[in-house]
Amino acid sequence: MEKARTATGLQKVGKYEILYPLGQGSTSVVYLAKDPFINRKVALKLFNESLLRQAVSKKLAQRIFANEAALVGQFQHPHIVEVYDAILDSSQGFLVMEYVPGGTLEPFCEVSRLLPITQTVEIIFKCVRALEYAYQRGVIHRDIKPANILRTTTGDIKVSDFGSAVSDQMEETQLSGVGSPAYMAPEQLREDLLSQQSDIYSLGLVMYQLLTGHYPYSAASNVELAYQILHRDPPPPSLYRSEIPTAIDQLVMRAIAKDPAQRYCQWQDMGEALLALSSLSAPVPTITETKKFKAIQDLSFFQNFDEILIWEVLRITTWHQYPQGTRIIREGDIGDSFFIITQGEVEVLRGDRLLTQLRAGDCFGEMLYFQDTSAVRTTSVCVKSDTTVIEIQANRLNRSSDACQVEFNKAFLKILDKKIARLVALVADD
Ligand SMILES: Nc1ncnc2c1ncn2[C@@H]1O[C@H](COP(=O)(O)OP(=O)(O)OP(=O)(O)O)[C@@H](O)[C@H]1O
């Protein structure tokens, strides 16, 4: 493997130019690097050479490397760090990953830097969806902790470091000596057979820390810590932060229940509980990402969109809440966006003539999407009862992935089909 110093003094690993270290873990150092062929910044995880050489840890280190390497190209989820490449020779191994520039969630577990409760709920919801996605592909992460959840510059999150993961493809599903004891579920400490519930426990603990800035146990040694994890009941999060509502206390305590039978059974259950919370924790008329995700997922328009595409839709939409009587679009206006109603009811008018009424799931303005440039609206749309709509600009949709555009086109075709059927029925009645 090529590993040399460049003229600037920076190291080169393989074809990658090392820029500077981003962080260090127990088995590796992660660098910001550049892939010169496609001029892309990447995170390059260089596994500790001495670990790979030492007989005792060699097998474990190789296994950790192999775990992450197995994910090359496997997970494509907006909230999981993508692994682009993995290279191993006799002395060294490295992984090339998507670079996530905003650091980890660790600093937000400090009392002085706590995030708003709604934001924490959203972060945990995204982790739940990411880990459910991994679980559906047979993978349990086993090392969920704040340091393994990375932040983008816009505050979004990505789960990283699947080095401790177990997969249903492995012959050996128990792997000792990996994971962080502080976040291990009781059954993981006991080395019982693991399920998604051990990741649920660890994520519950992350939520606890993000909400309170406190780790629920305090022990002088790993043995004492293990005892507390197995036997001591932690206080509810609201003890540390009084604004935490009871429902959130209950959710966290259920996620970190010592007995798996008392814990959420599966990711879906925890996801639903978080969704129920998002309405509790948003008293102001803003729409949280958690609610937006659910609203989009529930619309028949998006019924054939998979989860990845729904996250993509979320990125290209603008949400509006309109009170009764608002005119959303006006006949004669120039526009290039179309709208999908998520809640409420609107009237479509030409002049003073009522053409039709539309409700949740219906869309309007879509005909302009099929034109290449902005065009004149031929109808007005007025809010009949308080309404929430998502707006999608044609030029943003045109820049989305091919898969996303294909699904939109299919959904529009279905709508067109229904409209034609309605017209045919009208003509037949005449
Ligand atoms: N994709 C990435 N983009 C940006 N920074 C990253 C990325 N991956 C890791 N880092 C940084 O490098 C640090 C170490 O990474 P990571 O946790 O994957 O190493 P590790 O050796 O597996 O650690 P451990 O086994 O102790 O959890 C992270 O805490 C983070 O600061």
Short mmCIF file of N, CA, C and O and ligand atoms in Angstrom, two decimals, residues 21-32 42-47 64 68 81-82 97-104 106 143 145-151 160-164 179-180, ligand 1:
data_model
loop_
_atom_site.label_atom_id
_atom_site.label_comp_id
_atom_site.label_asym_id
_atom_site.label_seq_id
_atom_site.Cartn_x
_atom_site.Cartn_y
_atom_site.Cartn_z
N PRO A 21 -6.13 15.36 10.98
CA PRO A 21 -6.92 14.39 11.77
C PRO A 21 -8.26 15.00 12.19
O PRO A 21 -8.33 16.17 12.55
N LEU A 22 -9.29 14.18 12.13
CA LEU A 22 -10.63 14.63 12.55
C LEU A 22 -10.96 14.14 13.95
O LEU A 22 -11.69 14.76 14.70
N GLY A 23 -10.41 12.98 14.28
CA GLY A 23 -10.73 12.41 15.59
C GLY A 23 -10.03 11.09 15.76
O GLY A 23 -9.49 10.52 14.81
N GLN A 24 -10.07 10.62 16.99
CA GLN A 24 -9.39 9.37 17.29
C GLN A 24 -10.32 8.46 18.08
O GLN A 24 -11.02 8.93 18.98
N GLY A 25 -10.33 7.18 17.74
CA GLY A 25 -11.10 6.22 18.51
C GLY A 25 -10.17 5.21 19.12
O GLY A 25 -8.94 5.37 19.06
N SER A 26 -10.72 4.14 19.67
CA SER A 26 -9.87 3.17 20.34
C SER A 26 -9.08 2.32 19.36
O SER A 26 -8.03 1.77 19.69
N THR A 27 -9.58 2.19 18.13
CA THR A 27 -8.90 1.31 17.18
C THR A 27 -8.35 2.05 15.97
O THR A 27 -7.75 1.44 15.10
N SER A 28 -8.62 3.34 15.89
CA SER A 28 -8.26 4.04 14.65
C SER A 28 -8.09 5.53 14.85
O SER A 28 -8.48 6.08 15.88
N VAL A 29 -7.48 6.15 13.82
CA VAL A 29 -7.49 7.61 13.74
C VAL A 29 -8.24 7.93 12.45
O VAL A 29 -8.06 7.26 11.43
N VAL A 30 -9.11 8.93 12.54
CA VAL A 30 -9.89 9.31 11.35
C VAL A 30 -9.36 10.65 10.83
O VAL A 30 -9.20 11.60 11.61
N TYR A 31 -9.04 10.69 9.53
CA TYR A 31 -8.48 11.91 8.93
C TYR A 31 -9.44 12.47 7.89
O TYR A 31 -10.17 11.71 7.23
N LEU A 32 -9.36 13.78 7.74
CA LEU A 32 -9.99 14.37 6.56
C LEU A 32 -9.01 14.14 5.42
O LEU A 32 -7.80 14.40 5.56
N VAL A 42 -13.17 13.24 1.84
CA VAL A 42 -13.67 12.01 2.46
C VAL A 42 -13.10 11.91 3.87
O VAL A 42 -12.14 12.61 4.20
N ALA A 43 -13.71 11.06 4.68
CA ALA A 43 -13.13 10.76 5.99
C ALA A 43 -12.41 9.43 5.83
O ALA A 43 -13.01 8.45 5.37
N LEU A 44 -11.12 9.40 6.18
CA LEU A 44 -10.34 8.17 6.00
C LEU A 44 -10.00 7.62 7.38
O LEU A 44 -9.37 8.30 8.19
N LYS A 45 -10.47 6.43 7.63
CA LYS A 45 -10.27 5.81 8.95
C LYS A 45 -9.11 4.84 8.85
O LYS A 45 -9.22 3.80 8.18
N LEU A 46 -8.02 5.19 9.50
CA LEU A 46 -6.80 4.39 9.41
C LEU A 46 -6.72 3.53 10.66
O LEU A 46 -6.62 4.07 11.78
N PHE A 47 -6.77 2.22 10.49
CA PHE A 47 -6.75 1.34 11.67
C PHE A 47 -5.34 1.30 12.26
O PHE A 47 -4.35 1.32 11.54
N ILE A 64 -13.15 -6.02 13.48
CA ILE A 64 -13.77 -4.70 13.47
C ILE A 64 -13.65 -4.09 12.07
O ILE A 64 -14.61 -3.55 11.52
N GLU A 68 -16.80 -3.17 9.26
CA GLU A 68 -17.08 -1.90 8.58
C GLU A 68 -16.90 -2.05 7.07
O GLU A 68 -17.64 -1.48 6.28
N VAL A 81 -23.76 7.09 7.86
CA VAL A 81 -22.56 7.50 7.12
C VAL A 81 -22.27 6.44 6.05
O VAL A 81 -22.20 5.25 6.35
N GLU A 82 -22.10 6.90 4.83
CA GLU A 82 -21.86 5.95 3.74
C GLU A 82 -20.39 5.51 3.72
O GLU A 82 -19.49 6.34 3.89
N MET A 97 -14.83 6.93 3.93
CA MET A 97 -16.26 7.17 4.21
C MET A 97 -16.67 8.57 3.79
O MET A 97 -15.82 9.44 3.58
N GLU A 98 -17.96 8.74 3.78
CA GLU A 98 -18.56 10.07 3.60
C GLU A 98 -18.03 10.98 4.73
O GLU A 98 -18.00 10.55 5.89
N TYR A 99 -17.63 12.18 4.38
CA TYR A 99 -17.14 13.13 5.40
C TYR A 99 -18.34 13.90 5.97
O TYR A 99 -19.12 14.48 5.24
N VAL A 100 -18.46 13.86 7.29
CA VAL A 100 -19.58 14.58 7.95
C VAL A 100 -18.94 15.68 8.81
O VAL A 100 -18.31 15.39 9.83
N PRO A 101 -19.10 16.93 8.39
CA PRO A 101 -18.24 17.99 8.95
C PRO A 101 -18.63 18.59 10.30
O PRO A 101 -17.89 19.40 10.82
N GLY A 102 -19.72 18.21 10.91
CA GLY A 102 -20.18 18.96 12.10
C GLY A 102 -19.79 18.38 13.46
O GLY A 102 -20.33 18.79 14.47
N GLY A 103 -18.85 17.42 13.51
CA GLY A 103 -18.48 16.84 14.80
C GLY A 103 -19.50 15.81 15.27
O GLY A 103 -20.38 15.40 14.50
N THR A 104 -19.36 15.38 16.52
CA THR A 104 -20.26 14.34 17.04
C THR A 104 -21.29 14.96 17.99
O THR A 104 -21.26 16.16 18.26
N GLU A 106 -21.36 14.35 21.10
CA GLU A 106 -20.77 14.39 22.45
C GLU A 106 -20.89 15.76 23.15
O GLU A 106 -21.34 15.82 24.29
N ASP A 143 -22.84 -0.46 19.26
CA ASP A 143 -21.97 0.54 19.91
C ASP A 143 -22.55 1.94 19.73
O ASP A 143 -21.85 2.88 19.36
N LYS A 145 -23.54 5.37 20.78
CA LYS A 145 -23.15 6.33 21.82
C LYS A 145 -23.03 7.69 21.15
O LYS A 145 -22.95 7.77 19.90
N PRO A 146 -23.03 8.77 21.93
CA PRO A 146 -23.00 10.10 21.31
C PRO A 146 -21.82 10.29 20.35
O PRO A 146 -21.96 10.96 19.33
N ALA A 147 -20.67 9.65 20.65
CA ALA A 147 -19.49 9.83 19.79
C ALA A 147 -19.64 9.14 18.44
O ALA A 147 -18.87 9.39 17.52
N ASN A 148 -20.63 8.28 18.32
CA ASN A 148 -20.84 7.59 17.05
C ASN A 148 -22.03 8.14 16.28
O ASN A 148 -22.53 7.51 15.35
N ILE A 149 -22.51 9.31 16.70
CA ILE A 149 -23.57 9.98 15.93
C ILE A 149 -22.99 11.32 15.49
O ILE A 149 -22.62 12.16 16.32
N LEU A 150 -22.85 11.46 14.18
CA LEU A 150 -22.18 12.66 13.65
C LEU A 150 -23.22 13.69 13.20
O LEU A 150 -24.36 13.34 12.88
N ARG A 151 -22.78 14.94 13.21
CA ARG A 151 -23.67 16.05 12.80
C ARG A 151 -23.20 16.67 11.50
O ARG A 151 -22.01 16.84 11.29
N SER A 160 -22.70 6.49 12.68
CA SER A 160 -21.46 5.99 12.09
C SER A 160 -20.92 4.81 12.90
O SER A 160 -21.54 4.41 13.90
N ASP A 161 -19.78 4.31 12.48
CA ASP A 161 -19.00 3.32 13.20
C ASP A 161 -19.74 1.99 13.45
O ASP A 161 -20.13 1.68 14.58
N PHE A 162 -19.89 1.24 12.39
CA PHE A 162 -20.51 -0.09 12.52
C PHE A 162 -19.46 -1.17 12.79
O PHE A 162 -19.67 -2.35 12.54
N GLY A 163 -18.29 -0.75 13.35
CA GLY A 163 -17.19 -1.69 13.59
C GLY A 163 -17.53 -2.78 14.59
O GLY A 163 -16.94 -3.86 14.59
N SER A 164 -18.47 -2.52 15.50
CA SER A 164 -18.82 -3.52 16.51
C SER A 164 -20.08 -4.30 16.13
O SER A 164 -20.56 -5.12 16.91
N GLY A 179 -17.57 -2.54 21.77
CA GLY A 179 -18.67 -1.75 22.32
C GLY A 179 -18.18 -0.98 23.53
O GLY A 179 -17.11 -1.25 24.07
N SER A 180 -18.97 0.01 23.94
CA SER A 180 -18.58 0.86 25.06
C SER A 180 -19.42 0.46 26.27
O SER A 180 -20.65 0.62 26.23
N1 LIG B 1 -17.28 10.16 8.60
C1 LIG B 1 -16.71 11.01 9.46
N2 LIG B 1 -16.70 12.34 9.21
C2 LIG B 1 -16.12 13.19 10.10
N3 LIG B 1 -15.55 12.81 11.28
C3 LIG B 1 -15.52 11.50 11.58
C4 LIG B 1 -16.10 10.53 10.69
N4 LIG B 1 -15.97 9.30 11.26
C5 LIG B 1 -15.32 9.50 12.43
N5 LIG B 1 -15.05 10.80 12.64
C6 LIG B 1 -14.34 11.37 13.81
O1 LIG B 1 -13.37 10.43 14.27
C7 LIG B 1 -13.67 9.99 15.59
C8 LIG B 1 -13.32 8.51 15.76
O2 LIG B 1 -14.10 7.75 14.86
P1 LIG B 1 -14.71 6.32 15.23
O3 LIG B 1 -15.56 6.44 16.45
O4 LIG B 1 -15.35 5.75 14.03
O5 LIG B 1 -13.38 5.53 15.60
P2 LIG B 1 -13.23 4.16 16.39
O6 LIG B 1 -11.78 3.82 16.41
O7 LIG B 1 -14.17 3.17 15.80
O8 LIG B 1 -13.72 4.57 17.82
P3 LIG B 1 -14.32 3.69 18.98
O9 LIG B 1 -14.04 2.26 18.67
O10 LIG B 1 -13.59 4.20 20.19
O11 LIG B 1 -15.79 4.02 18.99
C9 LIG B 1 -15.15 10.30 15.80
O12 LIG B 1 -15.45 10.49 17.13
C10 LIG B 1 -15.29 11.58 14.96
O13 LIG B 1 -14.84 12.71 15.70
#
